[in-house]
Amino acid sequence: MRKLSALLLSTLSALAVLLGPAPGARAAENGEWAVYPAASRLGGRPYFYLSADPGTTLTDRVTVANKTSAPLTFRLYGADAYNTDRDGGFAVRTQREKQTGAGAWIKPERTRITVPARSAVTVPYTLTVPADADPGDHPGALVALDERIARGGEGSVAVGVQRAVGARVYLRVNGPIVPALAVEDVTLDQDRPLVPGTRTSSALVSYTLHNRGNVTLDPKVVLKARGLFGRTLLDRDLTGVPAELLPRQKIRLTARWTGSPQLDRVDVTLTATAKDVKETGTVSFLALPWFAAAVLVVGGAAGLYGLRIRRRRALSA
């Protein structure tokens, strides 16, 4: 079991990388170290905002600050950004993953640095945009990966975890800007009582938000539901929609509708808007309690059976 633990530790230590989150407009840090653009006080210039033509090279500097009382050694690398499947949050690729955008174009002057206790080290880097780079946004990050491996897990299964903090890089390659958004694969699952009125019913609306364009979007989504004769049953702005939907990214989201009708014919519409684009997705459903449906089916079958009996009697008379 000890050999198994050691094997898992050595194998997973390079794979289980945690990226320190950087929500809002502030420098990325985790309490022990911070990563931010140079020539700036901590938090004064939280991210890199860059613009370049295809085929050009930009130069800048990144600062890594050690807030602890002991030296820390980091690996510096560029990483592509993406939206997480869990909540659409901003995340970046690990060092072992293939980088195809800004992460592949960023080259720090030093890829390994040791930062003394309560000090900071600034490292120059270049960002070379290929001549054939697509226009639009190419988000990424400059990541400082702690070389220490923290042991996680319980019992005989040991998992090595490395932590990382990344300063976001918002790069725009000059050229035609094409914002595009789609609402795809809208589905609905009902949860309603067997006997109408015995408890509150609900519906779970699921949908995919897809950024088909080449720029980052800040989408807003409105959920509307209309019943028979055009009655408005629901009209609300949805929460949990990511503030940044990166180019060519898609995420699966859900919205709970508590108090959905138990007897109605309903049309549900999701309307997503962002940067002068507006797209909709729809789904319809029949709200019919199982008990009521069973009564209708049994009643209908009994009616048909009775009608056949009458016809036979009429023919035999």
Tab-separated table of N, CA and C in Angstrom, residues 181-309:
chain	number	residue	atom	x	y	z
A	181	LEU	N	-23.649	34.571	-30.532
A	181	LEU	CA	-24.095	33.834	-29.357
A	181	LEU	C	-25.219	32.893	-29.753
A	182	ALA	N	-25.311	31.753	-29.103
A	182	ALA	CA	-26.377	30.795	-29.395
A	182	ALA	C	-26.888	30.168	-28.103
A	183	VAL	N	-28.195	29.912	-28.072
A	183	VAL	CA	-28.824	29.155	-26.988
A	183	VAL	C	-29.205	27.804	-27.572
A	184	GLU	N	-28.580	26.748	-27.091
A	184	GLU	CA	-28.717	25.436	-27.713
A	184	GLU	C	-29.252	24.392	-26.747
A	185	ASP	N	-29.848	23.350	-27.315
A	185	ASP	CA	-30.235	22.147	-26.570
A	185	ASP	C	-31.017	22.476	-25.298
A	186	VAL	N	-32.129	23.186	-25.467
A	186	VAL	CA	-32.974	23.531	-24.324
A	186	VAL	C	-33.850	22.333	-23.970
A	187	THR	N	-33.797	21.907	-22.718
A	187	THR	CA	-34.605	20.778	-22.252
A	187	THR	C	-35.305	21.162	-20.950
A	188	LEU	N	-36.325	20.384	-20.591
A	188	LEU	CA	-37.069	20.670	-19.368
A	188	LEU	C	-37.491	19.360	-18.711
A	189	ASP	N	-37.238	19.266	-17.411
A	189	ASP	CA	-37.654	18.110	-16.611
A	189	ASP	C	-38.648	18.577	-15.558
A	190	GLN	N	-39.795	17.896	-15.509
A	190	GLN	CA	-40.843	18.281	-14.573
A	190	GLN	C	-40.797	17.423	-13.304
A	191	ASP	N	-41.155	18.051	-12.207
A	191	ASP	CA	-41.332	17.358	-10.932
A	191	ASP	C	-42.670	17.818	-10.367
A	192	ARG	N	-43.696	17.009	-10.561
A	192	ARG	CA	-45.036	17.415	-10.135
A	192	ARG	C	-45.684	16.277	-9.345
A	193	PRO	N	-46.628	16.602	-8.471
A	193	PRO	CA	-47.243	15.569	-7.618
A	193	PRO	C	-48.142	14.635	-8.411
A	194	LEU	N	-48.313	13.435	-7.853
A	194	LEU	CA	-49.207	12.471	-8.474
A	194	LEU	C	-50.655	12.963	-8.421
A	195	VAL	N	-51.013	13.533	-7.296
A	195	VAL	CA	-52.348	14.089	-7.125
A	195	VAL	C	-52.237	15.610	-7.124
A	196	PRO	N	-52.919	16.297	-8.038
A	196	PRO	CA	-52.799	17.755	-8.138
A	196	PRO	C	-53.129	18.452	-6.817
A	197	GLY	N	-52.315	19.460	-6.480
A	197	GLY	CA	-52.571	20.268	-5.306
A	197	GLY	C	-51.997	19.742	-4.014
A	198	THR	N	-51.426	18.547	-4.015
A	198	THR	CA	-50.893	17.983	-2.775
A	198	THR	C	-49.528	18.565	-2.414
A	199	ARG	N	-48.805	19.075	-3.379
A	199	ARG	CA	-47.534	19.749	-3.107
A	199	ARG	C	-47.193	20.646	-4.292
A	200	THR	N	-46.158	21.475	-4.110
A	200	THR	CA	-45.736	22.404	-5.156
A	200	THR	C	-44.949	21.664	-6.222
A	201	SER	N	-45.226	21.972	-7.452
A	201	SER	CA	-44.487	21.375	-8.559
A	201	SER	C	-43.324	22.283	-8.953
A	202	SER	N	-42.382	21.738	-9.727
A	202	SER	CA	-41.246	22.523	-10.201
A	202	SER	C	-40.788	21.974	-11.543
A	203	ALA	N	-39.998	22.778	-12.216
A	203	ALA	CA	-39.443	22.364	-13.505
A	203	ALA	C	-37.990	22.814	-13.562
A	204	LEU	N	-37.131	21.962	-14.092
A	204	LEU	CA	-35.714	22.288	-14.248
A	204	LEU	C	-35.432	22.522	-15.723
A	205	VAL	N	-35.095	23.761	-16.052
A	205	VAL	CA	-34.781	24.129	-17.432
A	205	VAL	C	-33.266	24.063	-17.613
A	206	SER	N	-32.812	23.290	-18.585
A	206	SER	CA	-31.385	23.169	-18.878
A	206	SER	C	-31.120	23.696	-20.284
A	207	TYR	N	-29.972	24.353	-20.444
A	207	TYR	CA	-29.645	24.911	-21.759
A	207	TYR	C	-28.136	25.098	-21.879
A	208	THR	N	-27.676	25.179	-23.114
A	208	THR	CA	-26.261	25.415	-23.396
A	208	THR	C	-26.101	26.809	-23.973
A	209	LEU	N	-25.209	27.583	-23.365
A	209	LEU	CA	-24.880	28.914	-23.851
A	209	LEU	C	-23.563	28.811	-24.604
A	210	HIS	N	-23.572	29.182	-25.876
A	210	HIS	CA	-22.429	28.953	-26.758
A	210	HIS	C	-21.968	30.272	-27.366
A	211	ASN	N	-20.719	30.651	-27.085
A	211	ASN	CA	-20.119	31.820	-27.722
A	211	ASN	C	-19.513	31.373	-29.045
A	212	ARG	N	-20.190	31.667	-30.125
A	212	ARG	CA	-19.738	31.256	-31.455
A	212	ARG	C	-18.833	32.286	-32.108
A	213	GLY	N	-18.668	33.447	-31.471
A	213	GLY	CA	-17.892	34.523	-32.075
A	213	GLY	C	-16.437	34.516	-31.654
A	214	ASN	N	-15.764	35.640	-31.898
A	214	ASN	CA	-14.333	35.730	-31.601
A	214	ASN	C	-14.016	36.772	-30.532
A	215	VAL	N	-15.037	37.222	-29.793
A	215	VAL	CA	-14.813	38.162	-28.703
A	215	VAL	C	-15.499	37.655	-27.429
A	216	THR	N	-14.959	38.064	-26.289
A	216	THR	CA	-15.541	37.701	-25.006
A	216	THR	C	-16.867	38.419	-24.807
A	217	LEU	N	-17.869	37.704	-24.312
A	217	LEU	CA	-19.201	38.260	-24.124
A	217	LEU	C	-19.588	38.265	-22.651
A	218	ASP	N	-20.459	39.206	-22.316
A	218	ASP	CA	-21.043	39.299	-20.974
A	218	ASP	C	-22.543	39.057	-21.127
A	219	PRO	N	-22.969	37.794	-21.213
A	219	PRO	CA	-24.367	37.504	-21.568
A	219	PRO	C	-25.332	37.704	-20.419
A	220	LYS	N	-26.538	38.093	-20.775
A	220	LYS	CA	-27.674	38.148	-19.869
A	220	LYS	C	-28.746	37.217	-20.433
A	221	VAL	N	-29.406	36.472	-19.566
A	221	VAL	CA	-30.407	35.498	-20.010
A	221	VAL	C	-31.718	35.750	-19.280
A	222	VAL	N	-32.811	35.806	-20.049
A	222	VAL	CA	-34.152	35.997	-19.500
A	222	VAL	C	-34.972	34.749	-19.782
A	223	LEU	N	-35.658	34.257	-18.751
A	223	LEU	CA	-36.518	33.077	-18.874
A	223	LEU	C	-37.975	33.524	-18.850
A	224	LYS	N	-38.718	33.157	-19.897
A	224	LYS	CA	-40.144	33.475	-19.969
A	224	LYS	C	-40.934	32.209	-20.242
A	225	ALA	N	-42.117	32.146	-19.657
A	225	ALA	CA	-43.009	31.012	-19.877
A	225	ALA	C	-44.422	31.532	-20.096
A	226	ARG	N	-45.076	30.999	-21.121
A	226	ARG	CA	-46.452	31.385	-21.418
A	226	ARG	C	-47.326	30.134	-21.486
A	227	GLY	N	-48.522	30.250	-20.877
A	227	GLY	CA	-49.459	29.142	-20.866
A	227	GLY	C	-50.493	29.271	-21.961
A	228	LEU	N	-51.592	28.548	-21.805
A	228	LEU	CA	-52.672	28.608	-22.783
A	228	LEU	C	-53.198	30.029	-22.928
A	229	PHE	N	-53.562	30.385	-24.157
A	229	PHE	CA	-54.114	31.701	-24.488
A	229	PHE	C	-53.114	32.827	-24.240
A	230	GLY	N	-51.804	32.498	-24.250
A	230	GLY	CA	-50.782	33.524	-24.132
A	230	GLY	C	-50.569	34.094	-22.750
A	231	ARG	N	-51.082	33.440	-21.716
A	231	ARG	CA	-50.918	33.936	-20.358
A	231	ARG	C	-49.446	33.875	-19.938
A	232	THR	N	-48.960	34.963	-19.333
A	232	THR	CA	-47.582	34.998	-18.836
A	232	THR	C	-47.506	34.300	-17.489
A	233	LEU	N	-46.741	33.224	-17.431
A	233	LEU	CA	-46.584	32.456	-16.198
A	233	LEU	C	-45.275	32.785	-15.473
A	234	LEU	N	-44.273	33.214	-16.235
A	234	LEU	CA	-42.963	33.471	-15.646
A	234	LEU	C	-42.212	34.455	-16.530
A	235	ASP	N	-41.491	35.393	-15.906
A	235	ASP	CA	-40.661	36.357	-16.632
A	235	ASP	C	-39.590	36.851	-15.665
A	236	ARG	N	-38.369	36.278	-15.760
A	236	ARG	CA	-37.326	36.673	-14.810
A	236	ARG	C	-35.941	36.571	-15.435
A	237	ASP	N	-35.040	37.427	-14.922
A	237	ASP	CA	-33.636	37.370	-15.309
A	237	ASP	C	-32.975	36.226	-14.549
A	238	LEU	N	-32.153	35.470	-15.246
A	238	LEU	CA	-31.507	34.321	-14.624
A	238	LEU	C	-30.187	34.714	-13.973
A	239	THR	N	-29.900	34.087	-12.846
A	239	THR	CA	-28.619	34.265	-12.174
A	239	THR	C	-27.729	33.073	-12.510
A	240	GLY	N	-26.474	33.168	-12.119
A	240	GLY	CA	-25.548	32.072	-12.375
A	240	GLY	C	-24.981	32.057	-13.776
A	241	VAL	N	-25.291	33.095	-14.570
A	241	VAL	CA	-24.742	33.196	-15.920
A	241	VAL	C	-23.347	33.811	-15.812
A	242	PRO	N	-22.330	33.227	-16.451
A	242	PRO	CA	-20.964	33.742	-16.291
A	242	PRO	C	-20.825	35.164	-16.809
A	243	ALA	N	-20.039	35.961	-16.093
A	243	ALA	CA	-19.811	37.342	-16.503
A	243	ALA	C	-18.927	37.421	-17.735
A	244	GLU	N	-18.126	36.384	-17.961
A	244	GLU	CA	-17.255	36.339	-19.132
A	244	GLU	C	-17.416	34.989	-19.828
A	245	LEU	N	-18.043	35.005	-20.982
A	245	LEU	CA	-18.116	33.798	-21.804
A	245	LEU	C	-17.079	33.963	-22.910
A	246	LEU	N	-16.012	33.191	-22.817
A	246	LEU	CA	-14.873	33.365	-23.702
A	246	LEU	C	-15.181	32.860	-25.111
A	247	PRO	N	-14.444	33.359	-26.106
A	247	PRO	CA	-14.690	32.946	-27.499
A	247	PRO	C	-14.613	31.434	-27.676
A	248	ARG	N	-15.552	30.910	-28.454
A	248	ARG	CA	-15.615	29.490	-28.828
A	248	ARG	C	-15.842	28.569	-27.637
A	249	GLN	N	-16.316	29.115	-26.534
A	249	GLN	CA	-16.609	28.315	-25.356
A	249	GLN	C	-18.111	28.081	-25.240
A	250	LYS	N	-18.498	26.942	-24.682
A	250	LYS	CA	-19.895	26.647	-24.412
A	250	LYS	C	-20.014	26.057	-23.010
A	251	ILE	N	-21.086	26.410	-22.320
A	251	ILE	CA	-21.312	25.911	-20.970
A	251	ILE	C	-22.759	25.466	-20.839
A	252	ARG	N	-22.975	24.474	-19.981
A	252	ARG	CA	-24.306	23.949	-19.711
A	252	ARG	C	-24.808	24.562	-18.413
A	253	LEU	N	-25.985	25.197	-18.456
A	253	LEU	CA	-26.553	25.888	-17.307
A	253	LEU	C	-27.954	25.372	-17.022
A	254	THR	N	-28.419	25.598	-15.810
A	254	THR	CA	-29.765	25.184	-15.426
A	254	THR	C	-30.454	26.307	-14.668
A	255	ALA	N	-31.777	26.283	-14.697
A	255	ALA	CA	-32.593	27.232	-13.942
A	255	ALA	C	-33.798	26.484	-13.384
A	256	ARG	N	-34.042	26.626	-12.090
A	256	ARG	CA	-35.155	25.961	-11.432
A	256	ARG	C	-36.377	26.865	-11.422
A	257	TRP	N	-37.514	26.342	-11.857
A	257	TRP	CA	-38.780	27.075	-11.843
A	257	TRP	C	-39.674	26.420	-10.798
A	258	THR	N	-39.718	27.013	-9.626
A	258	THR	CA	-40.570	26.508	-8.552
A	258	THR	C	-41.973	27.080	-8.708
A	259	GLY	N	-42.966	26.214	-8.586
A	259	GLY	CA	-44.351	26.644	-8.775
A	259	GLY	C	-44.808	26.574	-10.215
A	260	SER	N	-44.179	25.729	-11.008
A	260	SER	CA	-44.606	25.547	-12.397
A	260	SER	C	-46.016	24.945	-12.416
A	261	PRO	N	-46.772	25.184	-13.483
A	261	PRO	CA	-48.171	24.736	-13.512
A	261	PRO	C	-48.297	23.220	-13.492
A	262	GLN	N	-49.383	22.765	-12.926
A	262	GLN	CA	-49.653	21.332	-12.859
A	262	GLN	C	-50.661	20.888	-13.918
A	263	LEU	N	-51.317	21.861	-14.545
A	263	LEU	CA	-52.265	21.540	-15.605
A	263	LEU	C	-52.285	22.708	-16.587
A	264	ASP	N	-51.516	22.561	-17.673
A	264	ASP	CA	-51.421	23.650	-18.644
A	264	ASP	C	-50.599	23.168	-19.839
A	265	ARG	N	-50.638	23.958	-20.895
A	265	ARG	CA	-49.760	23.767	-22.059
A	265	ARG	C	-48.830	24.971	-22.083
A	266	VAL	N	-47.510	24.745	-21.915
A	266	VAL	CA	-46.570	25.830	-21.635
A	266	VAL	C	-45.480	25.898	-22.711
A	267	ASP	N	-45.163	27.129	-23.119
A	267	ASP	CA	-44.035	27.411	-24.006
A	267	ASP	C	-42.985	28.187	-23.214
A	268	VAL	N	-41.774	27.648	-23.138
A	268	VAL	CA	-40.679	28.266	-22.392
A	268	VAL	C	-39.680	28.842	-23.392
A	269	THR	N	-39.297	30.114	-23.176
A	269	THR	CA	-38.348	30.795	-24.058
A	269	THR	C	-37.190	31.352	-23.247
A	270	LEU	N	-35.977	31.046	-23.688
A	270	LEU	CA	-34.763	31.610	-23.100
A	270	LEU	C	-34.183	32.604	-24.092
A	271	THR	N	-34.018	33.855	-23.668
A	271	THR	CA	-33.478	34.898	-24.532
A	271	THR	C	-32.148	35.370	-23.974
A	272	ALA	N	-31.077	35.199	-24.753
A	272	ALA	CA	-29.732	35.609	-24.345
A	272	ALA	C	-29.312	36.825	-25.156
A	273	THR	N	-28.800	37.849	-24.471
A	273	THR	CA	-28.334	39.068	-25.138
A	273	THR	C	-26.930	39.398	-24.662
A	274	ALA	N	-26.125	39.949	-25.591
A	274	ALA	CA	-24.766	40.388	-25.254
A	274	ALA	C	-24.167	41.094	-26.455
A	275	LYS	N	-23.627	42.284	-26.224
A	275	LYS	CA	-22.867	42.999	-27.255
A	275	LYS	C	-23.601	43.022	-28.601
A	276	ASP	N	-24.793	43.563	-28.585
A	276	ASP	CA	-25.577	43.750	-29.810
A	276	ASP	C	-26.021	42.440	-30.474
A	277	VAL	N	-25.975	41.338	-29.758
A	277	VAL	CA	-26.490	40.082	-30.294
A	277	VAL	C	-27.623	39.599	-29.400
A	278	LYS	N	-28.594	38.929	-30.015
A	278	LYS	CA	-29.751	38.427	-29.286
A	278	LYS	C	-30.186	37.114	-29.906
A	279	GLU	N	-30.237	36.078	-29.102
A	279	GLU	CA	-30.629	34.763	-29.586
A	279	GLU	C	-31.594	34.127	-28.589
A	280	THR	N	-32.451	33.234	-29.105
A	280	THR	CA	-33.426	32.576	-28.242
A	280	THR	C	-33.387	31.065	-28.442
A	281	GLY	N	-33.854	30.376	-27.427
A	281	GLY	CA	-34.060	28.938	-27.487
A	281	GLY	C	-35.385	28.630	-26.813
A	282	THR	N	-36.111	27.653	-27.310
A	282	THR	CA	-37.447	27.371	-26.788
A	282	THR	C	-37.631	25.883	-26.517
A	283	VAL	N	-38.579	25.605	-25.636
A	283	VAL	CA	-39.015	24.244	-25.366
A	283	VAL	C	-40.460	24.328	-24.883
A	284	SER	N	-41.268	23.371	-25.249
A	284	SER	CA	-42.674	23.335	-24.834
A	284	SER	C	-42.951	22.052	-24.068
A	285	PHE	N	-43.944	22.114	-23.165
A	285	PHE	CA	-44.310	20.911	-22.427
A	285	PHE	C	-45.777	20.972	-22.029
A	286	LEU	N	-46.312	19.801	-21.811
A	286	LEU	CA	-47.693	19.661	-21.365
A	286	LEU	C	-47.683	19.292	-19.893
A	287	ALA	N	-48.220	20.171	-19.070
A	287	ALA	CA	-48.312	19.904	-17.630
A	287	ALA	C	-49.626	19.181	-17.370
A	288	LEU	N	-49.547	17.882	-17.164
A	288	LEU	CA	-50.732	17.065	-16.923
A	288	LEU	C	-50.398	16.060	-15.821
A	289	PRO	N	-51.008	16.189	-14.648
A	289	PRO	CA	-50.698	15.269	-13.543
A	289	PRO	C	-50.934	13.825	-13.934
A	290	TRP	N	-50.068	12.937	-13.429
A	290	TRP	CA	-50.190	11.525	-13.772
A	290	TRP	C	-51.536	10.956	-13.321
A	291	PHE	N	-52.017	11.386	-12.180
A	291	PHE	CA	-53.296	10.885	-11.702
A	291	PHE	C	-54.422	11.293	-12.648
A	292	ALA	N	-54.405	12.578	-13.050
A	292	ALA	CA	-55.435	13.056	-13.976
A	292	ALA	C	-55.312	12.362	-15.330
A	293	ALA	N	-54.058	12.148	-15.768
A	293	ALA	CA	-53.862	11.458	-17.046
A	293	ALA	C	-54.390	10.031	-16.982
A	294	ALA	N	-54.120	9.364	-15.847
A	294	ALA	CA	-54.608	7.992	-15.700
A	294	ALA	C	-56.128	7.948	-15.698
A	295	VAL	N	-56.764	8.919	-15.020
A	295	VAL	CA	-58.232	8.974	-15.008
A	295	VAL	C	-58.784	9.165	-16.410
A	296	LEU	N	-58.142	10.051	-17.175
A	296	LEU	CA	-58.599	10.301	-18.543
A	296	LEU	C	-58.446	9.050	-19.411
A	297	VAL	N	-57.287	8.369	-19.249
A	297	VAL	CA	-57.060	7.171	-20.064
A	297	VAL	C	-58.061	6.080	-19.714
A	298	VAL	N	-58.246	5.840	-18.394
A	298	VAL	CA	-59.184	4.803	-17.966
A	298	VAL	C	-60.610	5.168	-18.371
A	299	GLY	N	-60.952	6.452	-18.165
A	299	GLY	CA	-62.291	6.882	-18.554
A	299	GLY	C	-62.527	6.756	-20.038
A	300	GLY	N	-61.505	7.125	-20.826
A	300	GLY	CA	-61.646	7.006	-22.280
A	300	GLY	C	-61.782	5.558	-22.716
A	301	ALA	N	-60.962	4.678	-22.104
A	301	ALA	CA	-61.039	3.262	-22.459
A	301	ALA	C	-62.389	2.679	-22.076
A	302	ALA	N	-62.906	3.070	-20.896
A	302	ALA	CA	-64.222	2.578	-20.471
A	302	ALA	C	-65.319	3.067	-21.399
A	303	GLY	N	-65.190	4.330	-21.833
A	303	GLY	CA	-66.190	4.874	-22.761
A	303	GLY	C	-66.197	4.127	-24.079
A	304	LEU	N	-65.008	3.848	-24.614
A	304	LEU	CA	-64.923	3.120	-25.878
A	304	LEU	C	-65.466	1.704	-25.744
A	305	TYR	N	-65.152	1.053	-24.611
A	305	TYR	CA	-65.661	-0.300	-24.390
A	305	TYR	C	-67.186	-0.297	-24.301
A	306	GLY	N	-67.747	0.676	-23.590
A	306	GLY	CA	-69.207	0.775	-23.487
A	306	GLY	C	-69.847	1.034	-24.826
A	307	LEU	N	-69.221	1.861	-25.661
A	307	LEU	CA	-69.763	2.153	-26.992
A	307	LEU	C	-69.779	0.901	-27.859
A	308	ARG	N	-68.741	0.090	-27.766
A	308	ARG	CA	-68.699	-1.145	-28.556
A	308	ARG	C	-69.786	-2.118	-28.102
A	309	ILE	N	-70.001	-2.211	-26.793
A	309	ILE	CA	-71.054	-3.094	-26.282
A	309	ILE	C	-72.414	-2.656	-26.808
